[in-house]
mmCIF file of C-alpha atoms and ligand atoms in Angstrom:
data_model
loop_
_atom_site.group_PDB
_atom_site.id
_atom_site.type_symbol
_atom_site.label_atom_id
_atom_site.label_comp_id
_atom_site.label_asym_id
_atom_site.label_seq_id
_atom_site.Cartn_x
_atom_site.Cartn_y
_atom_site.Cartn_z
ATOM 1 C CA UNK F 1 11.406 -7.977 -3.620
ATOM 2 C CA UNK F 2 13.799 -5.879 -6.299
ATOM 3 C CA UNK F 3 14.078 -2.710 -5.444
ATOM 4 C CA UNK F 4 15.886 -0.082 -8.094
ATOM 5 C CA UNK F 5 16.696 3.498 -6.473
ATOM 6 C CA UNK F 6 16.870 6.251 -9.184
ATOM 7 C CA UNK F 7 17.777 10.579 -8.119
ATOM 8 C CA UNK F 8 17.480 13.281 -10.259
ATOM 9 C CA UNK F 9 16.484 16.901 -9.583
ATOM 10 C CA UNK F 10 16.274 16.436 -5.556
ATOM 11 C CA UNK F 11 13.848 13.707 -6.221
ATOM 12 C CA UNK F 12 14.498 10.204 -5.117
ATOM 13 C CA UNK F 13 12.641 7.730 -6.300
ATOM 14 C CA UNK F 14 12.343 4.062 -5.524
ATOM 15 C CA UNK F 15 10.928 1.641 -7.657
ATOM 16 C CA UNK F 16 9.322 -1.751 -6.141
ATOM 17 C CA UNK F 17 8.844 -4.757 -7.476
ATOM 18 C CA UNK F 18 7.323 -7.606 -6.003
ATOM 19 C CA UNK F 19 5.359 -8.608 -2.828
ATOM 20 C CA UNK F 20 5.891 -5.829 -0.082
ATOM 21 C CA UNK F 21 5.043 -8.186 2.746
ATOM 22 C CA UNK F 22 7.327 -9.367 5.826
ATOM 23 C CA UNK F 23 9.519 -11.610 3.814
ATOM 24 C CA UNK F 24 9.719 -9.781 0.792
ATOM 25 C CA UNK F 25 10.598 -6.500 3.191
ATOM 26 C CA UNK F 26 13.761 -7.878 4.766
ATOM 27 C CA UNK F 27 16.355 -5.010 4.364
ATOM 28 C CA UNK F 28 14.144 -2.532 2.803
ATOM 29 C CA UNK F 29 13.691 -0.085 5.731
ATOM 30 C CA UNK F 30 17.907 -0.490 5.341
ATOM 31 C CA UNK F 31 18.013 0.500 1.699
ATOM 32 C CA UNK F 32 15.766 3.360 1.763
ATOM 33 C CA UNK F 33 17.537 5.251 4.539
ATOM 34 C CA UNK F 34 20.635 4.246 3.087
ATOM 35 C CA UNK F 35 19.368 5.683 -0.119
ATOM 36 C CA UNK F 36 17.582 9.011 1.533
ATOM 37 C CA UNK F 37 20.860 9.770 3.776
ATOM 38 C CA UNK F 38 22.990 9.357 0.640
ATOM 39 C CA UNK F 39 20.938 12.167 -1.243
ATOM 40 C CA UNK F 40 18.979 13.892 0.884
ATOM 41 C CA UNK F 41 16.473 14.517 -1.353
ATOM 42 C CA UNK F 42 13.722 17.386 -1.393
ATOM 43 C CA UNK F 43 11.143 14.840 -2.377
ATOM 44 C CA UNK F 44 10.794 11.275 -1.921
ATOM 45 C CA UNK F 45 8.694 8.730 -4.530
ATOM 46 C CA UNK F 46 7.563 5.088 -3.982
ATOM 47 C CA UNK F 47 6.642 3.747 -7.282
ATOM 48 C CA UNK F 48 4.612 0.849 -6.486
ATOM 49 C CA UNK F 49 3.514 -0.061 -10.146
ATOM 50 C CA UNK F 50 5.906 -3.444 -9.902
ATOM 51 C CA UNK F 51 3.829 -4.043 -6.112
ATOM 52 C CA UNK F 52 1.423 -6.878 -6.612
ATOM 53 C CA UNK F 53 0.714 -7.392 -2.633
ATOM 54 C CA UNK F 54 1.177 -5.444 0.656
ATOM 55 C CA UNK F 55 0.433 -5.995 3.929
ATOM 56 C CA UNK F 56 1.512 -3.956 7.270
ATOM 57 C CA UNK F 57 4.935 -4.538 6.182
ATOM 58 C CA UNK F 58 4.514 -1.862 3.616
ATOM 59 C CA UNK F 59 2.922 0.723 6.264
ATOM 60 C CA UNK F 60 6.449 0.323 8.560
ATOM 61 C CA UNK F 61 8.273 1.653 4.979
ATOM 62 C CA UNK F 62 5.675 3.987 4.188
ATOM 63 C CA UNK F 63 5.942 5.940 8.080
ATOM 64 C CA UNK F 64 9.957 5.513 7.789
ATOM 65 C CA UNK F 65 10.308 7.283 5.088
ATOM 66 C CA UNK F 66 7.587 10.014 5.608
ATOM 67 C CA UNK F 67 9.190 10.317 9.225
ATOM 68 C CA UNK F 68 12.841 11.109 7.562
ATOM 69 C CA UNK F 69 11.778 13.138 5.094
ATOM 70 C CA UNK F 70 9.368 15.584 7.333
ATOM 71 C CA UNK F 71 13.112 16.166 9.412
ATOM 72 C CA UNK F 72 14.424 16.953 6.057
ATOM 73 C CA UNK F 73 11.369 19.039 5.201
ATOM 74 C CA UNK F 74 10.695 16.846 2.446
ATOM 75 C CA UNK F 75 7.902 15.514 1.244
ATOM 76 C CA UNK F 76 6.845 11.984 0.455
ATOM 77 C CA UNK F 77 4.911 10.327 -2.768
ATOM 78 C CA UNK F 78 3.542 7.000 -3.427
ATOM 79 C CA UNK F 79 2.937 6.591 -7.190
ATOM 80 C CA UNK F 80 0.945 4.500 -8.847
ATOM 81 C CA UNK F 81 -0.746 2.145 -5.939
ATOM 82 C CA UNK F 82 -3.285 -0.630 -6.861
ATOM 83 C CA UNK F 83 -6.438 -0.997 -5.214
ATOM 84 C CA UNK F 84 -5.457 -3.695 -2.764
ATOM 85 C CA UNK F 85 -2.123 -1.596 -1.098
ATOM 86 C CA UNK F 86 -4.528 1.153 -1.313
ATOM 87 C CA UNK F 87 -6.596 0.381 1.003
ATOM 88 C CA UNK F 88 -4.011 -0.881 3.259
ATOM 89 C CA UNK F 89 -2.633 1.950 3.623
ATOM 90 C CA UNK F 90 -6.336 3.908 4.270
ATOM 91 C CA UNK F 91 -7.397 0.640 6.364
ATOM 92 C CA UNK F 92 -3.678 1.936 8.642
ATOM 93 C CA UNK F 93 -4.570 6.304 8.356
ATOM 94 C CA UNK F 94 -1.448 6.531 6.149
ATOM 95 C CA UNK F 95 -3.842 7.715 2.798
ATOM 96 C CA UNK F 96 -3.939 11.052 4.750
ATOM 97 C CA UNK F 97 -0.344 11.666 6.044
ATOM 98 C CA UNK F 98 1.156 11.679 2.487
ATOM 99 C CA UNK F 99 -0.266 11.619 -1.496
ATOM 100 C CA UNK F 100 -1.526 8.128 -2.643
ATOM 101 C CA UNK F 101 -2.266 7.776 -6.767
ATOM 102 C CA UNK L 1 -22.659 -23.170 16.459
ATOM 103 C CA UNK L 2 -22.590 -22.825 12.379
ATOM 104 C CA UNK L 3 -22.692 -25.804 10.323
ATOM 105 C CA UNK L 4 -19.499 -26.483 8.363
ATOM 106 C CA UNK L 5 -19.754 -27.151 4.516
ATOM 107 C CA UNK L 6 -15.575 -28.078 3.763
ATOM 108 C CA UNK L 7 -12.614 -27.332 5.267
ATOM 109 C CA UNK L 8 -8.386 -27.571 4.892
ATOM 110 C CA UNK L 9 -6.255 -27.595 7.121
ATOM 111 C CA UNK L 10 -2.452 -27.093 7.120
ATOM 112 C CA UNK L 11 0.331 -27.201 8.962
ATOM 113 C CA UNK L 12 3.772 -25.846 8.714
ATOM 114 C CA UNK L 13 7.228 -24.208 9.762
ATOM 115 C CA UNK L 14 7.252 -20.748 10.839
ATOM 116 C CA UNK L 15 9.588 -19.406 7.962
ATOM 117 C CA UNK L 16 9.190 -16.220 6.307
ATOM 118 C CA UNK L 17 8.673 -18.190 2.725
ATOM 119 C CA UNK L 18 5.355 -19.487 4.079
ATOM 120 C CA UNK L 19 3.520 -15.959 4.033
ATOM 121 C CA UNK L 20 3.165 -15.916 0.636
ATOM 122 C CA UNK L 21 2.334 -19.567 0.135
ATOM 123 C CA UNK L 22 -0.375 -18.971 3.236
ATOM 124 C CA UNK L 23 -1.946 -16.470 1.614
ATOM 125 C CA UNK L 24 -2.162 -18.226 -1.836
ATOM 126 C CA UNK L 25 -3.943 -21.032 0.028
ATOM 127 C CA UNK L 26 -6.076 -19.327 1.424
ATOM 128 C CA UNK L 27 -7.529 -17.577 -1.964
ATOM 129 C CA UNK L 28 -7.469 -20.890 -3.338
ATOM 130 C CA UNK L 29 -9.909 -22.214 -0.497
ATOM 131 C CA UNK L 30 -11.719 -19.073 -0.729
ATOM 132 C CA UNK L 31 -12.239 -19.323 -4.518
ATOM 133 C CA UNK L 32 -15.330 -21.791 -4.529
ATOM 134 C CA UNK L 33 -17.382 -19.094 -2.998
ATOM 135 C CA UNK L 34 -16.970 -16.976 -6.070
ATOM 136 C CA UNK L 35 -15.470 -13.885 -4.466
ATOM 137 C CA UNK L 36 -14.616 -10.915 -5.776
ATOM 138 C CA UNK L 37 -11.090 -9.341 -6.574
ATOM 139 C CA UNK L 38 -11.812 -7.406 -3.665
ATOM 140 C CA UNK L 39 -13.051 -9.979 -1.432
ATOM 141 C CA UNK L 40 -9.858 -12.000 -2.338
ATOM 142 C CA UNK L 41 -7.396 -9.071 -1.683
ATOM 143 C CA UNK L 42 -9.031 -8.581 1.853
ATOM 144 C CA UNK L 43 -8.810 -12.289 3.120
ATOM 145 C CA UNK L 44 -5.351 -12.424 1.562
ATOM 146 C CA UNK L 45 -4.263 -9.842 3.380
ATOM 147 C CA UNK L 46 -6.010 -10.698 6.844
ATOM 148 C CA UNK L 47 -4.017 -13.912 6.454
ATOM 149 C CA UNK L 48 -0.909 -12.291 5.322
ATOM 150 C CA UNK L 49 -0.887 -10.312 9.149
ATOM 151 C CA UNK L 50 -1.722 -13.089 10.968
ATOM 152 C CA UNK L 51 0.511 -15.164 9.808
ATOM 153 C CA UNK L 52 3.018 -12.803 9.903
ATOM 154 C CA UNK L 53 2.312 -12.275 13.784
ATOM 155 C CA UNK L 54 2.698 -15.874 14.331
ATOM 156 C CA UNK L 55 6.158 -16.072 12.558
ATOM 157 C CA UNK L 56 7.405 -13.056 13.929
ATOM 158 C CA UNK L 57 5.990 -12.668 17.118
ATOM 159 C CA UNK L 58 4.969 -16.150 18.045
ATOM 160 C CA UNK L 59 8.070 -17.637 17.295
ATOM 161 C CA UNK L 60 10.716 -15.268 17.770
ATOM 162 C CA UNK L 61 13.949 -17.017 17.831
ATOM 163 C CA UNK L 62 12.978 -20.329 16.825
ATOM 164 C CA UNK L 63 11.245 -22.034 14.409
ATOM 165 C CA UNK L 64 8.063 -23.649 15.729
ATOM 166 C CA UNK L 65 4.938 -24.897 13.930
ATOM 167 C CA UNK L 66 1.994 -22.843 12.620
ATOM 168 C CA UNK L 67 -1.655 -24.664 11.577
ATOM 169 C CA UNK L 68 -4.021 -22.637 9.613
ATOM 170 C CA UNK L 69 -7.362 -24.096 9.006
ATOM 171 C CA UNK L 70 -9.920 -22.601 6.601
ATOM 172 C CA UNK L 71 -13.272 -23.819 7.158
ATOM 173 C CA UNK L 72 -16.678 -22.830 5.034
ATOM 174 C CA UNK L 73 -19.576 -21.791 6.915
ATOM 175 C CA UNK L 74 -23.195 -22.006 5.924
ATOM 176 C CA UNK L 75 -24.485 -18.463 4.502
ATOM 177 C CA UNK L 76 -21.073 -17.820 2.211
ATOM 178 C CA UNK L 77 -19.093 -17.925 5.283
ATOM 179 C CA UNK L 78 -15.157 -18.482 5.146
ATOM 180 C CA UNK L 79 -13.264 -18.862 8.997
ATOM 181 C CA UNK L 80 -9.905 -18.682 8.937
ATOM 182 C CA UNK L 81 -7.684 -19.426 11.679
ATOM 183 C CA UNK L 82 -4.087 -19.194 12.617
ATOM 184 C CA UNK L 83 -2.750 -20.978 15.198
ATOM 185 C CA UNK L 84 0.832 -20.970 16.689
ATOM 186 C CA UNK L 85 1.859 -22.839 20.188
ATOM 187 C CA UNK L 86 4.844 -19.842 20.747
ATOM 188 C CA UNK L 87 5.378 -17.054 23.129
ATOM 189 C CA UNK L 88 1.400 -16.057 23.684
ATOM 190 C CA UNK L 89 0.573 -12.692 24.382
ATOM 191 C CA UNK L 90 0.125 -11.113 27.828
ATOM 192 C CA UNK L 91 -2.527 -8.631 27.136
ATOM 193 C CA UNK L 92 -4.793 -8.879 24.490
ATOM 194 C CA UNK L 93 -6.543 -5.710 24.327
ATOM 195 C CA UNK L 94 -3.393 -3.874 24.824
ATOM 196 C CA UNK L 95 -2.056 -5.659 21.628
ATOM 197 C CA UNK L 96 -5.286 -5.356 19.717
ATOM 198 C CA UNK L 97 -4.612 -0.987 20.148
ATOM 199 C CA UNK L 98 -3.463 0.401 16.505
ATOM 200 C CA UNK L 99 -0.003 1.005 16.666
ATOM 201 C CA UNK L 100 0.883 -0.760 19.662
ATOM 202 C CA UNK L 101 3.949 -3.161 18.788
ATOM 203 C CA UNK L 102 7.139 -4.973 20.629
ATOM 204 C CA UNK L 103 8.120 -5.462 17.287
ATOM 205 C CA UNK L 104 11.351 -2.896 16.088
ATOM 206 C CA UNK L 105 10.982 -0.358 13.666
ATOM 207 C CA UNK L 106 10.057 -2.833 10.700
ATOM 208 C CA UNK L 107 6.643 -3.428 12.597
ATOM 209 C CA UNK L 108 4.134 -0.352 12.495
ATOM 210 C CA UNK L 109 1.242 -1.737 14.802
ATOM 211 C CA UNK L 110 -1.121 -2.063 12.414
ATOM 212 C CA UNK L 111 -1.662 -5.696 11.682
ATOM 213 C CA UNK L 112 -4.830 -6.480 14.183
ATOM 214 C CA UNK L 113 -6.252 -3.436 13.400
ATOM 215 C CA UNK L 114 -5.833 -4.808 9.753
ATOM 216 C CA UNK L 115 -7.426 -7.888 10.123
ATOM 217 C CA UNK L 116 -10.046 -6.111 12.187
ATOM 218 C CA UNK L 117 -11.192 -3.691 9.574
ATOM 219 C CA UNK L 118 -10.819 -6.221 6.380
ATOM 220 C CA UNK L 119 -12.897 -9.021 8.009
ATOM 221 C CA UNK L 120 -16.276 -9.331 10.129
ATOM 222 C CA UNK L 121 -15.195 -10.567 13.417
ATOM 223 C CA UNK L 122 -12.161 -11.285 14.982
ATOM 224 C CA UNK L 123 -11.087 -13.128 18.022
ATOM 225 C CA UNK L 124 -8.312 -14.098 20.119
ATOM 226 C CA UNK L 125 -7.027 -16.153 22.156
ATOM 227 C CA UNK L 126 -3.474 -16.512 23.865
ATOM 228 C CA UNK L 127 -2.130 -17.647 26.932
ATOM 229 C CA UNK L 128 1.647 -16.678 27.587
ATOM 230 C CA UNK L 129 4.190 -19.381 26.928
ATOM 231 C CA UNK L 130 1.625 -21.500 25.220
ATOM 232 C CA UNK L 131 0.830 -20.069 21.908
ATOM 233 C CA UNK L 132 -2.311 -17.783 20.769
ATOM 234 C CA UNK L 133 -5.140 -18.569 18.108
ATOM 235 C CA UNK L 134 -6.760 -16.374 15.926
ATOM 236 C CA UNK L 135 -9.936 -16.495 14.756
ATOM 237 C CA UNK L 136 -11.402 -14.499 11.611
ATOM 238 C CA UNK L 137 -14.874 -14.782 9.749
ATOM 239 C CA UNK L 138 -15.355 -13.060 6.527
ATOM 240 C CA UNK L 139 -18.993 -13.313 4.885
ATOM 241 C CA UNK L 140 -18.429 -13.266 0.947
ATOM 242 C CA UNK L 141 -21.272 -11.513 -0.994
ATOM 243 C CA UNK L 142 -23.545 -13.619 -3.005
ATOM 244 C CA UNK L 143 -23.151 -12.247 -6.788
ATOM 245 C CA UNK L 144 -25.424 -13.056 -9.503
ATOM 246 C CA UNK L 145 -25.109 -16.577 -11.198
ATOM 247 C CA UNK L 146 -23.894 -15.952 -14.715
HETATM 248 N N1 ATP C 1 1.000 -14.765 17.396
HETATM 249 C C1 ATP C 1 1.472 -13.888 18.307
HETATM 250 N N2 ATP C 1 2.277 -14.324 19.316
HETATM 251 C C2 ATP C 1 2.771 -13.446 20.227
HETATM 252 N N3 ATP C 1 2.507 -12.113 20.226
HETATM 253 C C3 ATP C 1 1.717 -11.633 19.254
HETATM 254 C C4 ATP C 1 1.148 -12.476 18.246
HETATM 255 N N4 ATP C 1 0.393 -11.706 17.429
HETATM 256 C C5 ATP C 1 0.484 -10.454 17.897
HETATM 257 N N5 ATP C 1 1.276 -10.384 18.997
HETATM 258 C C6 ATP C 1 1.563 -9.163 19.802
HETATM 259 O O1 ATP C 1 0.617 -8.165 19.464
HETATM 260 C C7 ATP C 1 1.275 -6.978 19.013
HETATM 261 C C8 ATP C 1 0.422 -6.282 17.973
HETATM 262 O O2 ATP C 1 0.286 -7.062 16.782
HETATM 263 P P1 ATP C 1 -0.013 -6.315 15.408
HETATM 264 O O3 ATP C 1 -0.023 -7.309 14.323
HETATM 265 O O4 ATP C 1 -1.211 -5.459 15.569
HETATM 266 O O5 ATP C 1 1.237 -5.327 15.237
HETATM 267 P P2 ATP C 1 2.748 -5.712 14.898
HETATM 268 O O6 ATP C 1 2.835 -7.108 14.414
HETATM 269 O O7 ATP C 1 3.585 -5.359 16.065
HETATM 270 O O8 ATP C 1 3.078 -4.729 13.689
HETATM 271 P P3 ATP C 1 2.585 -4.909 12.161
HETATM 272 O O9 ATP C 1 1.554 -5.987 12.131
HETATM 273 O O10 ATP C 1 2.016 -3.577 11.795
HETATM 274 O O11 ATP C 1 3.784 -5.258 11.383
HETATM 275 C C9 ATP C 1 2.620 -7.464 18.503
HETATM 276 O O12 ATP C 1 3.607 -6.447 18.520
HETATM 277 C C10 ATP C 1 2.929 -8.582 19.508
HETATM 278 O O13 ATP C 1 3.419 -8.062 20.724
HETATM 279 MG MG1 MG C 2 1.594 -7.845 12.944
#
């Protein structure tokens, strides 16, 4: 999966394209805490317009990045989610530890 | 015992590439029963996790082979199952537990509880150093002919 990191105002925000499963995931989990230690942002986005599947792969990024950014005081945002990661991430309790739209 | 209307069945190598093309085959299967988008997305992903398992955890440092077979069932019935001869697990209901994983951080302990909650019944089976099968029935929803 492509993954494009963009940070501007304390806000970093990744955009990802493709399928978020186990193959497409492979050095994600390195690239976003590569990305959040290099900025330390205030707030963290997922843009997952470009997502067109996601299994429990996506839940593993999802709790990473919610986990690092609650020690930074942070926050965390996933933008733009279709139905089907949507209710992945409900199906896993995730929907209620950070905002889902 | 149900009475089986077609099945598939394939076989192949426990490499990551085959998720996606397990999944695909399995919505392809599942398309003669005229599912929904919804429907679709849930078996997709229920495959997509145990799949995963079997490459991941089944297999851990080899390749090894993986057969899925996807069977239709009288009453709009699909069974899917995903079969690996690998590692096996050593407690079952342990691993079955949301969040419970001896996967590293990539793995969140979710993916039974997945295919739990997206299909109607789920069962397994694994004996350690011998592999594990798992079994999952989905009913699809008759929709109006058009
Ligand atoms: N095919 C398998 N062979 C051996 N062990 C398995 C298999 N499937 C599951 N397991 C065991 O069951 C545990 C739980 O599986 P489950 O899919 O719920 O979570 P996970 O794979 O660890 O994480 P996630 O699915 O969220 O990425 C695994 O960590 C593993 O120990
Ligand atoms: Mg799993």
């Amino acid at each position: 999966m492509e993954v494009t990191a963009t940070y501007r105002d304390r806000i970093l925000e990744l955009h990802l394209k493709g399928e978020l499963d186990h193959h497409g995931a492979r050095g994600l989990l390195t690239k976003l805490e590569r990305e959040i230690e290099a900025t330390l942002p205030a707030e963290l986005v997922l843009d997952f317009s470009g997502v067109t599947f996601m299994d429990s792969a996506g839940i593993a990024v999802a709790l990473r990045g919610w986990q690092r950014m609650r020690e930074l005081g942070g926050c965390v945002k996933l933008y733009h989610v279709a139905p089907q990661p949507k209710k992945v991430l409900e199906a896993a309790g995730v929907g209620r530890m950070m905002t889902v739209q | 015992m149900q009475r089986m209307e077609n099945y598939v069945t394939l076989e192949f190598l426990s490499r990551s590439s085959n998720e996606g093309f397990a999944r695909v085959a399995a919505a392809g299967f599942a398309a003669q029963l005229d599912p929904t988008l919804d429907e679709l997305g849930d078996i997709k992903t229920a495959v997509s996790e145990a799949v995963t398992n079997a490459i991941v955890h089944g297999y851990p440092d080899q390749l090894g082979k993986i057969v899925m077979k996807l069977k239709l069932l009288e009453n709009n019935t699909l069974e899917i199952t995903v079969r690996d001869w690998g590692k096996g697990i050593e407690d079952i209901q342990q691993a079955r537990q949301p969040l419970f994983t001896t996967g590293g951080e990539e793995r969140s302990g979710m993916g039974f509880t997945i295919m739990e909650s997206f299909m109607d019944r789920l069962t397994v089976k694994s004996t350690p150093g011998r592999g594990t099968t798992v079994t999952m029935r989905r009913r699809i929803s008759a929709r109006i002919k058009r």
